[in-house]
mmCIF file of C-alpha atoms in Angstrom:
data_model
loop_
_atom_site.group_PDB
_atom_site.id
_atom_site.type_symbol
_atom_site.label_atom_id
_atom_site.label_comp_id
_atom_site.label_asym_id
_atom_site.label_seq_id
_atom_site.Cartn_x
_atom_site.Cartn_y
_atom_site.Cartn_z
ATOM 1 C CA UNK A 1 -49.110 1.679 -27.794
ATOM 2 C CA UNK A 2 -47.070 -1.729 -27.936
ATOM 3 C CA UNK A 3 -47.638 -4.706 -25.356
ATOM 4 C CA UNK A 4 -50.263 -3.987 -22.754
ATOM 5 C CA UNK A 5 -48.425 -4.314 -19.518
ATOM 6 C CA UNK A 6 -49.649 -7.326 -17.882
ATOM 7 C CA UNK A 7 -48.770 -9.173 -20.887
ATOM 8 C CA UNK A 8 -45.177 -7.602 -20.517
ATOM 9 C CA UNK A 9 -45.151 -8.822 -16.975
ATOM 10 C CA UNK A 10 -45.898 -12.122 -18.421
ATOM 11 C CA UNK A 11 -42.632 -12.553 -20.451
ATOM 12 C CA UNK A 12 -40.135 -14.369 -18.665
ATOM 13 C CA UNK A 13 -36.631 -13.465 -18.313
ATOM 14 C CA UNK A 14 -34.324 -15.866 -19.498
ATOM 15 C CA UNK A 15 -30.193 -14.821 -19.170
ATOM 16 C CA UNK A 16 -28.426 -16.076 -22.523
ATOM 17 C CA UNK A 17 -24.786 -15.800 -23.947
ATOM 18 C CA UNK A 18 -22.741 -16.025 -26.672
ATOM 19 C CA UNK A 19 -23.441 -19.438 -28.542
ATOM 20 C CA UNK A 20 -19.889 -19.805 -30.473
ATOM 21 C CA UNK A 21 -17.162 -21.372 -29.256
ATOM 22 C CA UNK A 22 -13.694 -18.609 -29.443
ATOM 23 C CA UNK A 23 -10.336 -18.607 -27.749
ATOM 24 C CA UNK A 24 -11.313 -15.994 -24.962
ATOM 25 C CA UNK A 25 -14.636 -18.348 -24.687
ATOM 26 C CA UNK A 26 -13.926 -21.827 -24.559
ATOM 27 C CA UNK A 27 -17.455 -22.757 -22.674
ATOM 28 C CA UNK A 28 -20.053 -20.428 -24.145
ATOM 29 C CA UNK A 29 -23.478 -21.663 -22.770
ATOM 30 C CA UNK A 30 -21.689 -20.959 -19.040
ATOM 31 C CA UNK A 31 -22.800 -17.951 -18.181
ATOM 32 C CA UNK A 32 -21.870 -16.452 -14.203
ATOM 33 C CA UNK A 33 -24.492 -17.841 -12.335
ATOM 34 C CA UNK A 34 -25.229 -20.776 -14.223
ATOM 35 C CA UNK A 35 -23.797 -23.731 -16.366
ATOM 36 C CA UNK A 36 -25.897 -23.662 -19.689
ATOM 37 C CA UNK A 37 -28.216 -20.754 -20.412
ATOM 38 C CA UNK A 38 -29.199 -22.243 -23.879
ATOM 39 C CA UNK A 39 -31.265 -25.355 -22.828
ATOM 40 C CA UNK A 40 -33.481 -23.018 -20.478
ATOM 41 C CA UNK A 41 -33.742 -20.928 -23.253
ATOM 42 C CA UNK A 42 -35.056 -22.876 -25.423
ATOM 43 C CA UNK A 43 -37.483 -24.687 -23.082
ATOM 44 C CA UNK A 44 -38.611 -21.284 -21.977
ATOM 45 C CA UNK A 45 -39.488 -20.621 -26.065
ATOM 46 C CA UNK A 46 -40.960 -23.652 -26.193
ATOM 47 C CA UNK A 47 -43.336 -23.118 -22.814
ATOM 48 C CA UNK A 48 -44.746 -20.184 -25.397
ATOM 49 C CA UNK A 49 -45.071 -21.430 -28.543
ATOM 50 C CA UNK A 50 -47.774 -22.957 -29.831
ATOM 51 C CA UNK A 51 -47.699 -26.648 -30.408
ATOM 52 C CA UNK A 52 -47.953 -27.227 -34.213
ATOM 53 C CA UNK A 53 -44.941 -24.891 -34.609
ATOM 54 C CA UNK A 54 -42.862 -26.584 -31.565
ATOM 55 C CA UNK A 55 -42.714 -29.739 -32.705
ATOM 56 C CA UNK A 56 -40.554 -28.699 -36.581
ATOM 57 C CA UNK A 57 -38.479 -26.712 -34.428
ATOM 58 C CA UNK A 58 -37.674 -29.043 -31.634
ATOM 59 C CA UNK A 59 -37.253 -31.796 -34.330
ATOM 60 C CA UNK A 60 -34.742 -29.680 -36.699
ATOM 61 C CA UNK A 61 -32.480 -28.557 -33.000
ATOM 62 C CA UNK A 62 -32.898 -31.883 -31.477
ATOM 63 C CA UNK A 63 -28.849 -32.299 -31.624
ATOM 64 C CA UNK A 64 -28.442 -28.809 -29.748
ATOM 65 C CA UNK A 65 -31.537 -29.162 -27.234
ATOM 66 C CA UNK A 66 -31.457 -31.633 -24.168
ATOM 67 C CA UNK A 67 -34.382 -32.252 -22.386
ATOM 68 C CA UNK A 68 -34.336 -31.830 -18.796
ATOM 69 C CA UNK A 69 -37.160 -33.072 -16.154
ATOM 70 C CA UNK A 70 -37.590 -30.070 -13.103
ATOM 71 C CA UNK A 71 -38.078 -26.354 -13.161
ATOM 72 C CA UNK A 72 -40.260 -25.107 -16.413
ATOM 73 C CA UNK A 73 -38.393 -22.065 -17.396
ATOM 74 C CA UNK A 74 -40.496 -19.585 -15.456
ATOM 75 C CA UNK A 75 -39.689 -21.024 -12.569
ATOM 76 C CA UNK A 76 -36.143 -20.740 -13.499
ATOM 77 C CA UNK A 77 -36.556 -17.342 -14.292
ATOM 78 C CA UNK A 78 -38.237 -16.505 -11.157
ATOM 79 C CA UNK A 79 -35.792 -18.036 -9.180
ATOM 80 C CA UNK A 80 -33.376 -15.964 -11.110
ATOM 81 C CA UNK A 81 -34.974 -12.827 -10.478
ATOM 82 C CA UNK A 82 -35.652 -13.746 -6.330
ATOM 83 C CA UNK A 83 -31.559 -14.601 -6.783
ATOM 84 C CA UNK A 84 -31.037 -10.850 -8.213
ATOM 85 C CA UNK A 85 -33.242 -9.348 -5.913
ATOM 86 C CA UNK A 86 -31.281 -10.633 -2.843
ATOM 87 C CA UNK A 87 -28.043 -9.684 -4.720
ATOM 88 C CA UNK A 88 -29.211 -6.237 -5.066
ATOM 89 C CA UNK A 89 -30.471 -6.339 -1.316
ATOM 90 C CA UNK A 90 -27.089 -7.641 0.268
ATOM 91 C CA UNK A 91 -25.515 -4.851 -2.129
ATOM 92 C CA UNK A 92 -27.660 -2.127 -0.594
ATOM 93 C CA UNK A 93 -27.012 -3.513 2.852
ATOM 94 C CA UNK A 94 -23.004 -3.112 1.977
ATOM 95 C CA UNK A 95 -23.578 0.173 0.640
ATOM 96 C CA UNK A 96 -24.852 1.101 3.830
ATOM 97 C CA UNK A 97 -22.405 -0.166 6.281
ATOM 98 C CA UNK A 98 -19.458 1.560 3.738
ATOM 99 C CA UNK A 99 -21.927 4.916 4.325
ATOM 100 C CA UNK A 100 -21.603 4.287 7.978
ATOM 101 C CA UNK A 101 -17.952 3.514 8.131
ATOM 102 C CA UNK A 102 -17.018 6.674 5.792
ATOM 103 C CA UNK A 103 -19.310 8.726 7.966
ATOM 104 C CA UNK A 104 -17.185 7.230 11.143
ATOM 105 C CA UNK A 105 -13.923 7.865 9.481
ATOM 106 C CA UNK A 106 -14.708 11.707 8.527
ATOM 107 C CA UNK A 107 -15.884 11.889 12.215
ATOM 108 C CA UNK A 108 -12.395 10.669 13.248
ATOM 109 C CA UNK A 109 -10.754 13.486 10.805
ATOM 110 C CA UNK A 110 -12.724 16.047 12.384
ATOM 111 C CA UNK A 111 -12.367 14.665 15.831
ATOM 112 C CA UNK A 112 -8.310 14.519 15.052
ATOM 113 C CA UNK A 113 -8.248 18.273 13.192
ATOM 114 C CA UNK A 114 -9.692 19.733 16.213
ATOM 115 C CA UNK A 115 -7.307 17.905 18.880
ATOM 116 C CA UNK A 116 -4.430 19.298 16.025
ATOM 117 C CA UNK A 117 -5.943 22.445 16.890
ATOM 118 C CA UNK A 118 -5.659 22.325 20.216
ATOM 119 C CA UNK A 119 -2.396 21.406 20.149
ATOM 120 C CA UNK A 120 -1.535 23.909 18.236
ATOM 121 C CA UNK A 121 -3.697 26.571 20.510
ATOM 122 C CA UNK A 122 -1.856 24.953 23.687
ATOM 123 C CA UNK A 123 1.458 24.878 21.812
ATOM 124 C CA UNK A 124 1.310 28.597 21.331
ATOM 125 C CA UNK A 125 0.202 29.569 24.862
ATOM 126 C CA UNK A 126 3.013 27.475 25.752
ATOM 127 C CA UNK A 127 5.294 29.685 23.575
ATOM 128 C CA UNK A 128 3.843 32.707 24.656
ATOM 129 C CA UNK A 129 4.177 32.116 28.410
ATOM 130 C CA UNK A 130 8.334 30.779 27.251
ATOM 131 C CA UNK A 131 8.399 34.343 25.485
ATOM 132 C CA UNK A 132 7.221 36.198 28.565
ATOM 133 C CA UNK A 133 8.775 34.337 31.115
ATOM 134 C CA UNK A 134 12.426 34.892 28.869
ATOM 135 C CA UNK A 135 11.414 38.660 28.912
ATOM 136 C CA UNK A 136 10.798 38.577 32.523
ATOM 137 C CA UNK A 137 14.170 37.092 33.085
ATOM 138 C CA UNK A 138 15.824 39.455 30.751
ATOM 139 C CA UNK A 139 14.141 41.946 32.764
ATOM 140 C CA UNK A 140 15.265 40.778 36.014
ATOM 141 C CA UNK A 141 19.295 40.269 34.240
ATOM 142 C CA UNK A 142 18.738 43.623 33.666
ATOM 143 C CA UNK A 143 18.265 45.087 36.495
ATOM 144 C CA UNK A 144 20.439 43.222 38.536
ATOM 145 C CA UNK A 145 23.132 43.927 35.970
ATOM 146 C CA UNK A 146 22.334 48.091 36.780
ATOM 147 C CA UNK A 147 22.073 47.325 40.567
ATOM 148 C CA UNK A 148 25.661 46.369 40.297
ATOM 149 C CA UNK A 149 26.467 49.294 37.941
ATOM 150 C CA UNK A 150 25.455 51.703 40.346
#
C-alpha cells in the first residue's frame, strides 16, 4: 500500500518556509541554515517534472524563480541531510559528555555525603569521649571533695 519504498527513498528533501512577507517575518525565503529555500524548491520540482509541463510553469513564475548554475537540488538536499546528520552526531557527542559530567557530579555528592558522615561519626566520638572524660573529672571532683570531708 502507497509508494513502494525505494521510490520513497528517491524523493528529495527540500526545507521550505513561509512565502509571505509579515511584521514578525520581514525575510521569508531565509530559513536557519540557509538564505532562500524557495529557488531550491522549485528547481528541485522542476528536476521531477516532466518537460512539457515545466516549461508553462516555469514561464507563468519566471518573476519569482531565479536560475542558479551549481548544485541540482538533490545535491542540495543531500548536503542538507550529511549537514543534519553531523548536527545530530555532535548533539549525541554533547549528550554524552553532559552524561559523563552529571555522572561525575553525583559521584562528588556521594563522595561529599559520606565525608559529612564521617564527620558527623568522628564528631560524635569526639563528644562522647568530652562526655566521659567530664564524667571522669566529675568523678575525680568528687572524690577529692569527700577525701576532704572526711
Amino acid at each position: 500500500s502507497g509508494v513502494p519504498q525505494d521510490k520513497a527513498k528517491q524523493v528529495p528533501i527540500i526545507p521550505t518556509g513561509y512565502h509571505k512577507h509579515t511584521r514578525l517575518m520581514p525575510k521569508p525565503r531565509e530559513l536557519y541554515d540557509r538564505p532562500d529555500w524557495f529557488n531550491p524548491f522549485w528547481q528541485s520540482c522542476a528536476d521531477h517534472m516532466q518537460e512539457n509541463a515545466l516549461i508553462p510553469l516555469l514561464a507563468s513564475q519566471k518573476h519569482r524563480v531565479k536560475v542558479v548554475e551549481g548544485k541540482t537540488s538533490s545535491e542540495q538536499a543531500q548536503e542538507y541531510a550529511q549537514q543534519q546528520q553531523e548536527l545530530q552526531k555532535k548533539e549525541k557527542e554533547l549528550e554524552e559528555i553532559a552524561r559523563q559530567e552529571e555522572l561525575e557530579m553525583e559521584k562528588k555528592r556521594q563522595q561529599i555525603a559520606e565525608e559529612r558522615k564521617l564527620d558527623e561519626k568522628h564528631k560524635m566520638e569526639e563528644q562522647k569521649k568530652m562526655a566521659e572524660e567530664r564524667k571522669k573529672q566529675e568523678e575525680e571532683i568528687e572524690c577529692a571533695r569527700k577525701k576532704r570531708e572526711e
